[in-house]
Structures are given as structure tokens and as C-alpha cells.
PDB file of C-alpha atoms in Angstrom:
ATOM      1  CA  MET A   6     -23.727 -15.029  -3.808  1.00 88.00           C
ATOM      2  CA  ILE A   7     -22.692 -11.563  -2.732  1.00 88.00           C
ATOM      3  CA  THR A   8     -20.140  -9.788  -4.898  1.00 91.00           C
ATOM      4  CA  ALA A   9     -18.361  -6.797  -3.391  1.00 90.00           C
ATOM      5  CA  GLY A  10     -18.302  -3.609  -5.397  1.00 91.00           C
ATOM      6  CA  PRO A  11     -14.918  -2.319  -6.542  1.00 92.00           C
ATOM      7  CA  ARG A  12     -14.537   0.171  -3.675  1.00 94.00           C
ATOM      8  CA  ALA A  13     -15.384  -2.429  -1.015  1.00 95.00           C
ATOM      9  CA  ALA A  14     -13.107  -4.983  -2.653  1.00 96.00           C
ATOM     10  CA  TRP A  15     -10.162  -2.586  -2.649  1.00 97.00           C
ATOM     11  CA  VAL A  16     -10.809  -1.569   0.975  1.00 96.00           C
ATOM     12  CA  LEU A  17     -10.694  -5.255   1.906  1.00 96.00           C
ATOM     13  CA  LEU A  18      -7.485  -5.842  -0.026  1.00 97.00           C
ATOM     14  CA  ILE A  19      -5.588  -2.707   1.015  1.00 97.00           C
ATOM     15  CA  GLY A  20      -6.831  -2.839   4.608  1.00 97.00           C
ATOM     16  CA  GLY A  21      -5.992  -6.522   4.848  1.00 97.00           C
ATOM     17  CA  LEU A  22      -2.497  -5.948   3.453  1.00 98.00           C
ATOM     18  CA  ALA A  23      -1.818  -3.028   5.805  1.00 97.00           C
ATOM     19  CA  GLY A  24      -3.037  -5.039   8.813  1.00 97.00           C
ATOM     20  CA  TRP A  25      -1.050  -8.089   7.747  1.00 98.00           C
ATOM     21  CA  LEU A  26       2.139  -6.042   7.259  1.00 97.00           C
ATOM     22  CA  ALA A  27       1.711  -4.389  10.670  1.00 96.00           C
ATOM     23  CA  ALA A  28       1.172  -7.785  12.317  1.00 96.00           C
ATOM     24  CA  VAL A  29       4.220  -9.286  10.572  1.00 97.00           C
ATOM     25  CA  ALA A  30       6.424  -6.309  11.501  1.00 95.00           C
ATOM     26  CA  LEU A  31       5.281  -6.469  15.107  1.00 94.00           C
ATOM     27  CA  THR A  32       5.861 -10.228  15.225  1.00 94.00           C
ATOM     28  CA  VAL A  33       9.390  -9.832  13.842  1.00 94.00           C
ATOM     29  CA  GLU A  34      10.107  -7.113  16.411  1.00 93.00           C
ATOM     30  CA  ARG A  35       8.691  -9.294  19.177  1.00 92.00           C
ATOM     31  CA  PHE A  36      10.846 -12.280  18.252  1.00 91.00           C
ATOM     32  CA  LYS A  37      13.931 -10.047  18.108  1.00 92.00           C
ATOM     33  CA  LEU A  38      13.053  -8.915  21.632  1.00 88.00           C
ATOM     34  CA  PHE A  39      12.636 -12.572  22.686  1.00 87.00           C
ATOM     35  CA  THR A  40      16.124 -13.435  21.482  1.00 91.00           C
ATOM     36  CA  ASP A  41      17.785 -10.219  22.719  1.00 90.00           C
ATOM     37  CA  PRO A  42      16.168  -8.629  25.804  1.00 85.00           C
ATOM     38  CA  GLY A  43      18.312  -5.523  25.250  1.00 87.00           C
ATOM     39  CA  TYR A  44      16.951  -4.988  21.731  1.00 89.00           C
ATOM     40  CA  THR A  45      15.179  -1.675  21.097  1.00 88.00           C
ATOM     41  CA  PRO A  46      12.384  -2.179  18.550  1.00 90.00           C
ATOM     42  CA  SER A  47      12.269   0.155  15.562  1.00 88.00           C
ATOM     43  CA  CYS A  48       8.764   1.207  16.593  1.00 87.00           C
ATOM     44  CA  SER A  49       9.980   2.572  19.943  1.00 88.00           C
ATOM     45  CA  ILE A  50      10.143   6.246  19.018  1.00 89.00           C
ATOM     46  CA  ASN A  51       9.694   8.107  22.303  1.00 89.00           C
ATOM     47  CA  PRO A  52       8.256   7.482  25.792  1.00 88.00           C
ATOM     48  CA  ILE A  53       4.668   7.460  24.468  1.00 91.00           C
ATOM     49  CA  LEU A  54       5.090   5.827  21.042  1.00 91.00           C
ATOM     50  CA  SER A  55       6.933   2.787  22.299  1.00 90.00           C
ATOM     51  CA  CYS A  56       5.988  -0.682  21.159  1.00 88.00           C
ATOM     52  CA  GLY A  57       8.906  -2.129  23.125  1.00 86.00           C
ATOM     53  CA  SER A  58       7.246  -1.248  26.412  1.00 86.00           C
ATOM     54  CA  VAL A  59       3.911  -2.588  25.126  1.00 89.00           C
ATOM     55  CA  MET A  60       5.370  -5.905  23.887  1.00 89.00           C
ATOM     56  CA  VAL A  61       6.683  -6.956  27.289  1.00 87.00           C
ATOM     57  CA  THR A  62       3.289  -6.738  29.021  1.00 91.00           C
ATOM     58  CA  ASP A  63       0.842  -9.545  29.744  1.00 92.00           C
ATOM     59  CA  GLN A  64      -1.676  -7.823  27.458  1.00 93.00           C
ATOM     60  CA  ALA A  65       0.647  -8.401  24.469  1.00 91.00           C
ATOM     61  CA  ALA A  66       0.143 -12.166  24.717  1.00 91.00           C
ATOM     62  CA  VAL A  67      -3.415 -12.583  25.958  1.00 93.00           C
ATOM     63  CA  PHE A  68      -3.717 -16.231  24.902  1.00 93.00           C
ATOM     64  CA  GLY A  69      -0.161 -17.238  25.767  1.00 92.00           C
ATOM     65  CA  PHE A  70       1.407 -16.288  22.415  1.00 92.00           C
ATOM     66  CA  PRO A  71       2.081 -12.861  20.864  1.00 92.00           C
ATOM     67  CA  ASN A  72      -1.158 -11.164  19.806  1.00 95.00           C
ATOM     68  CA  PRO A  73       0.176 -10.251  16.322  1.00 95.00           C
ATOM     69  CA  LEU A  74       0.136 -13.938  15.388  1.00 95.00           C
ATOM     70  CA  MET A  75      -3.663 -13.692  15.464  1.00 96.00           C
ATOM     71  CA  GLY A  76      -3.363 -10.673  13.186  1.00 96.00           C
ATOM     72  CA  ILE A  77      -1.202 -12.560  10.708  1.00 97.00           C
ATOM     73  CA  VAL A  78      -3.793 -15.328  10.468  1.00 97.00           C
ATOM     74  CA  GLY A  79      -6.850 -13.059  10.462  1.00 97.00           C
ATOM     75  CA  PHE A  80      -5.496 -10.539   7.992  1.00 98.00           C
ATOM     76  CA  SER A  81      -4.362 -13.380   5.706  1.00 97.00           C
ATOM     77  CA  VAL A  82      -8.024 -14.323   5.394  1.00 97.00           C
ATOM     78  CA  VAL A  83      -8.970 -10.703   4.682  1.00 97.00           C
ATOM     79  CA  VAL A  84      -6.233 -10.387   2.029  1.00 98.00           C
ATOM     80  CA  THR A  85      -7.343 -13.618   0.359  1.00 97.00           C
ATOM     81  CA  LEU A  86     -10.976 -12.517   0.259  1.00 97.00           C
ATOM     82  CA  GLY A  87      -9.850  -9.048  -0.864  1.00 97.00           C
ATOM     83  CA  VAL A  88      -7.861 -10.432  -3.808  1.00 97.00           C
ATOM     84  CA  LEU A  89     -10.787 -12.610  -4.850  1.00 97.00           C
ATOM     85  CA  SER A  90     -13.216  -9.698  -4.440  1.00 96.00           C
ATOM     86  CA  VAL A  91     -11.053  -7.418  -6.592  1.00 96.00           C
ATOM     87  CA  ALA A  92     -11.144 -10.192  -9.217  1.00 96.00           C
ATOM     88  CA  GLY A  93     -14.948 -10.087  -9.082  1.00 95.00           C
ATOM     89  CA  VAL A  94     -15.532 -13.362  -7.248  1.00 96.00           C
ATOM     90  CA  GLY A  95     -18.716 -13.487  -5.209  1.00 94.00           C
ATOM     91  CA  PHE A  96     -19.056 -15.318  -1.900  1.00 95.00           C
ATOM     92  CA  PRO A  97     -21.954 -17.020  -0.173  1.00 95.00           C
ATOM     93  CA  ARG A  98     -23.618 -15.021   2.564  1.00 93.00           C
ATOM     94  CA  TRP A  99     -22.081 -17.264   5.236  1.00 96.00           C
ATOM     95  CA  VAL A 100     -18.553 -16.263   4.122  1.00 96.00           C
ATOM     96  CA  TRP A 101     -19.411 -12.587   4.531  1.00 95.00           C
ATOM     97  CA  GLY A 102     -21.080 -13.422   7.844  1.00 95.00           C
ATOM     98  CA  GLY A 103     -17.937 -15.187   9.041  1.00 97.00           C
ATOM     99  CA  LEU A 104     -15.778 -12.257   7.984  1.00 97.00           C
ATOM    100  CA  TRP A 105     -18.185  -9.853   9.681  1.00 96.00           C
ATOM    101  CA  LEU A 106     -18.092 -11.882  12.908  1.00 97.00           C
ATOM    102  CA  GLY A 107     -14.288 -12.049  12.780  1.00 97.00           C
ATOM    103  CA  THR A 108     -13.955  -8.303  12.278  1.00 97.00           C
ATOM    104  CA  LEU A 109     -16.534  -7.620  15.001  1.00 97.00           C
ATOM    105  CA  LEU A 110     -14.486  -9.740  17.425  1.00 97.00           C
ATOM    106  CA  GLY A 111     -11.404  -7.895  16.173  1.00 97.00           C
ATOM    107  CA  VAL A 112     -13.031  -4.535  16.958  1.00 97.00           C
ATOM    108  CA  GLY A 113     -13.896  -5.763  20.450  1.00 97.00           C
ATOM    109  CA  PHE A 114     -10.335  -6.970  21.018  1.00 97.00           C
ATOM    110  CA  VAL A 115      -8.903  -3.710  19.655  1.00 97.00           C
ATOM    111  CA  CYS A 116     -11.145  -1.679  21.983  1.00 97.00           C
ATOM    112  CA  TRP A 117      -9.856  -3.692  24.935  1.00 97.00           C
ATOM    113  CA  LEU A 118      -6.261  -3.183  23.741  1.00 96.00           C
ATOM    114  CA  ILE A 119      -6.833   0.558  23.330  1.00 97.00           C
ATOM    115  CA  PHE A 120      -8.040   0.751  26.939  1.00 97.00           C
ATOM    116  CA  GLN A 121      -5.058  -1.302  28.105  1.00 96.00           C
ATOM    117  CA  SER A 122      -2.585   0.845  26.150  1.00 95.00           C
ATOM    118  CA  LEU A 123      -4.009   4.115  27.390  1.00 96.00           C
ATOM    119  CA  TYR A 124      -4.786   3.346  31.029  1.00 96.00           C
ATOM    120  CA  ARG A 125      -2.721   0.333  32.082  1.00 95.00           C
ATOM    121  CA  ILE A 126       0.430   0.217  29.928  1.00 94.00           C
ATOM    122  CA  ASN A 127       0.684   3.988  29.396  1.00 93.00           C
ATOM    123  CA  ALA A 128       2.258   3.676  25.955  1.00 94.00           C
ATOM    124  CA  LEU A 129       1.155   3.371  22.349  1.00 94.00           C
ATOM    125  CA  CYS A 130       2.432   0.876  19.790  1.00 93.00           C
ATOM    126  CA  PRO A 131       2.557   2.409  16.282  1.00 94.00           C
ATOM    127  CA  TYR A 132       2.052  -0.964  14.565  1.00 94.00           C
ATOM    128  CA  CYS A 133      -0.902  -1.708  16.832  1.00 94.00           C
ATOM    129  CA  MET A 134      -2.396   1.665  15.951  1.00 95.00           C
ATOM    130  CA  VAL A 135      -2.300   0.679  12.278  1.00 95.00           C
ATOM    131  CA  VAL A 136      -4.512  -2.284  13.176  1.00 95.00           C
ATOM    132  CA  TRP A 137      -6.741  -0.023  15.270  1.00 95.00           C
ATOM    133  CA  ALA A 138      -7.237   2.197  12.223  1.00 96.00           C
ATOM    134  CA  ILE A 139      -7.961  -0.668   9.836  1.00 96.00           C
ATOM    135  CA  ILE A 140     -10.313  -2.937  11.731  1.00 97.00           C
ATOM    136  CA  THR A 141     -13.325  -0.595  11.855  1.00 96.00           C
ATOM    137  CA  PRO A 142     -13.363   0.181   8.096  1.00 97.00           C
ATOM    138  CA  LEU A 143     -13.151  -3.571   7.457  1.00 97.00           C
ATOM    139  CA  LEU A 144     -16.158  -4.075   9.729  1.00 97.00           C
ATOM    140  CA  ALA A 145     -17.988  -1.305   7.856  1.00 96.00           C
ATOM    141  CA  VAL A 146     -17.360  -3.004   4.498  1.00 96.00           C
ATOM    142  CA  CYS A 147     -18.569  -6.364   5.805  1.00 95.00           C
ATOM    143  CA  THR A 148     -21.635  -4.732   7.369  1.00 95.00           C
ATOM    144  CA  ASP A 149     -22.541  -3.179   4.024  1.00 94.00           C
ATOM    145  CA  GLN A 150     -22.052  -6.461   2.170  1.00 93.00           C
ATOM    146  CA  LEU A 151     -24.398  -8.268   4.549  1.00 92.00           C
ATOM    147  CA  TRP A 152     -27.041  -5.653   5.287  1.00 91.00           C
ATOM    148  CA  GLY A 153     -26.556  -2.747   2.882  1.00 88.00           C
ATOM    149  CA  ARG A 154     -29.822  -3.492   1.112  1.00 86.00           C
ATOM    150  CA  SER A 155     -31.791  -4.469   4.224  1.00 85.00           C
ATOM    151  CA  ARG A 156     -34.576  -2.666   5.986  1.00 88.00           C
ATOM    152  CA  GLY A 157     -34.809  -2.256   9.710  1.00 89.00           C
ATOM    153  CA  PRO A 158     -32.054  -1.785  12.297  1.00 90.00           C
ATOM    154  CA  LEU A 159     -29.375  -3.679  10.343  1.00 88.00           C
ATOM    155  CA  GLY A 160     -30.057  -1.613   7.239  1.00 90.00           C
ATOM    156  CA  VAL A 161     -29.771   1.576   9.306  1.00 92.00           C
ATOM    157  CA  LEU A 162     -26.489   0.297  10.770  1.00 91.00           C
ATOM    158  CA  ALA A 163     -25.192  -0.365   7.249  1.00 92.00           C
ATOM    159  CA  GLU A 164     -26.347   3.056   6.072  1.00 93.00           C
ATOM    160  CA  TRP A 165     -24.560   4.855   8.937  1.00 95.00           C
ATOM    161  CA  ARG A 166     -21.443   2.637   8.909  1.00 95.00           C
ATOM    162  CA  TRP A 167     -18.953   5.330   7.806  1.00 96.00           C
ATOM    163  CA  THR A 168     -20.333   7.797  10.330  1.00 97.00           C
ATOM    164  CA  ILE A 169     -19.788   5.175  13.027  1.00 96.00           C
ATOM    165  CA  VAL A 170     -16.217   4.604  11.777  1.00 97.00           C
ATOM    166  CA  ALA A 171     -15.548   8.372  11.850  1.00 98.00           C
ATOM    167  CA  LEU A 172     -16.989   8.560  15.373  1.00 98.00           C
ATOM    168  CA  PHE A 173     -14.764   5.669  16.473  1.00 97.00           C
ATOM    169  CA  PHE A 174     -11.682   7.468  15.088  1.00 97.00           C
ATOM    170  CA  ALA A 175     -12.696  10.745  16.743  1.00 98.00           C
ATOM    171  CA  VAL A 176     -13.219   9.097  20.133  1.00 98.00           C
ATOM    172  CA  VAL A 177      -9.905   7.205  19.965  1.00 97.00           C
ATOM    173  CA  LEU A 178      -7.988  10.329  18.910  1.00 97.00           C
ATOM    174  CA  LEU A 179      -9.618  12.327  21.692  1.00 97.00           C
ATOM    175  CA  LEU A 180      -8.793   9.651  24.280  1.00 97.00           C
ATOM    176  CA  VAL A 181      -5.176   9.460  23.074  1.00 96.00           C
ATOM    177  CA  PHE A 182      -4.857  13.235  23.208  1.00 95.00           C
ATOM    178  CA  LEU A 183      -6.428  13.529  26.649  1.00 96.00           C
ATOM    179  CA  ARG A 184      -4.425  10.659  28.125  1.00 96.00           C
ATOM    180  CA  PHE A 185      -1.079  12.003  26.935  1.00 94.00           C
ATOM    181  CA  GLN A 186      -1.901  15.707  26.601  1.00 93.00           C
ATOM    182  CA  ASP A 187       0.954  16.818  28.867  1.00 91.00           C
ATOM    183  CA  TYR A 188       3.439  15.076  26.585  1.00 88.00           C
ATOM    184  CA  TRP A 189       1.833  16.286  23.329  1.00 82.00           C
ATOM    185  CA  LEU A 190       1.640  19.876  24.580  1.00 85.00           C
ATOM    186  CA  SER A 191       5.285  19.783  25.739  1.00 86.00           C
ATOM    187  CA  LEU A 192       6.281  19.235  22.091  1.00 80.00           C
ATOM    188  CA  VAL A 193       4.767  22.541  20.994  1.00 78.00           C
TER     189      VAL A 193
END
């Protein structure tokens, strides 16, 4: 049994809740748009920060249903494990491995969505960006739970996990700035 430390447990719980809330909000906005095509979502702030223009693309429903539904399900699992971890419950290694695999797939999907948002859709969804910001720290926590005490490449990966998360954030912020720099600089 692997029991998460208090910090890891709280990251799971708070990150899971934030991701779940973003997915629920985006789903509600999407269904409002389904029922009223003229509806302007609350997360459509300006030409760049506009989830309304993102929601109507093919990329917003990769598997034939709105992507945030996957977030509601996935983050529900994270919240459940986070609550139990905060309570001090330990899990078998396979549970942590399943959570790690799920978050790794989530990171891959988020990277694809980031590319699509920046270079195909040409708009950013604020709720989606919440998920972008949460998924890598969740992966870091799971990586530490599985391999934080290991030797070899996986132990090194666990040791450098927060540096990798910071690098991910820096690269995404740089890409967002570079892609929309004309707009950002026009605000100054």
C-alpha cells in the first residue's frame, strides 16, 4: 500500500476539484450553446480568450461527445482518490499506476488540444486552460507516489518532476505569447 503524504494528497484533492469544476462549467456552457446557437458563453471574453469559438470545432468533441464529459469522469476519480488520500487511506500500487496512466494520457490529450487551440482554432478557452494547468501537477504527484523512492531513470524522473512541470508551464506560456503576441502587445 502506498499512502500519499499530506502535500500530495491535497494537490490531488484541490487539483481534482478545480479540474472537475472547469469540466462541469464547460459542459454546462456547451449544452447551453447546443440549445441556443446564439448563446454567448460566459468564458468568451475577447477574440483570443473565447471558449465559444473553441466549443463549436471538431476538436471539442474528438470522440463524438463534448470533451469535458471525459474531464468530469476523470476528475471525479481524482477527487475521490484525493479525499481518501487526505483521510490517510493508502492504495495498492496498481491504483496509483492506473491514476498515473490516466494522467499521462490526459497530458498527451492536453498537449494535442494546446496545439489545436494555438495553431488550428486560433483561440483559447479559459476553462480548458484550467485543465491544462492542473493535469501536469497531477502527473507529477502520481509519478512521485510510484517512483519517488526508486533508483534509475524513473527515480530521476520523480526527482525532477516539479522542474518538468515548471518547464511545461514555461513552454506553454511562451507558445501562447508568441502565437498571439500582436494581440497581447496591442493591449499595452
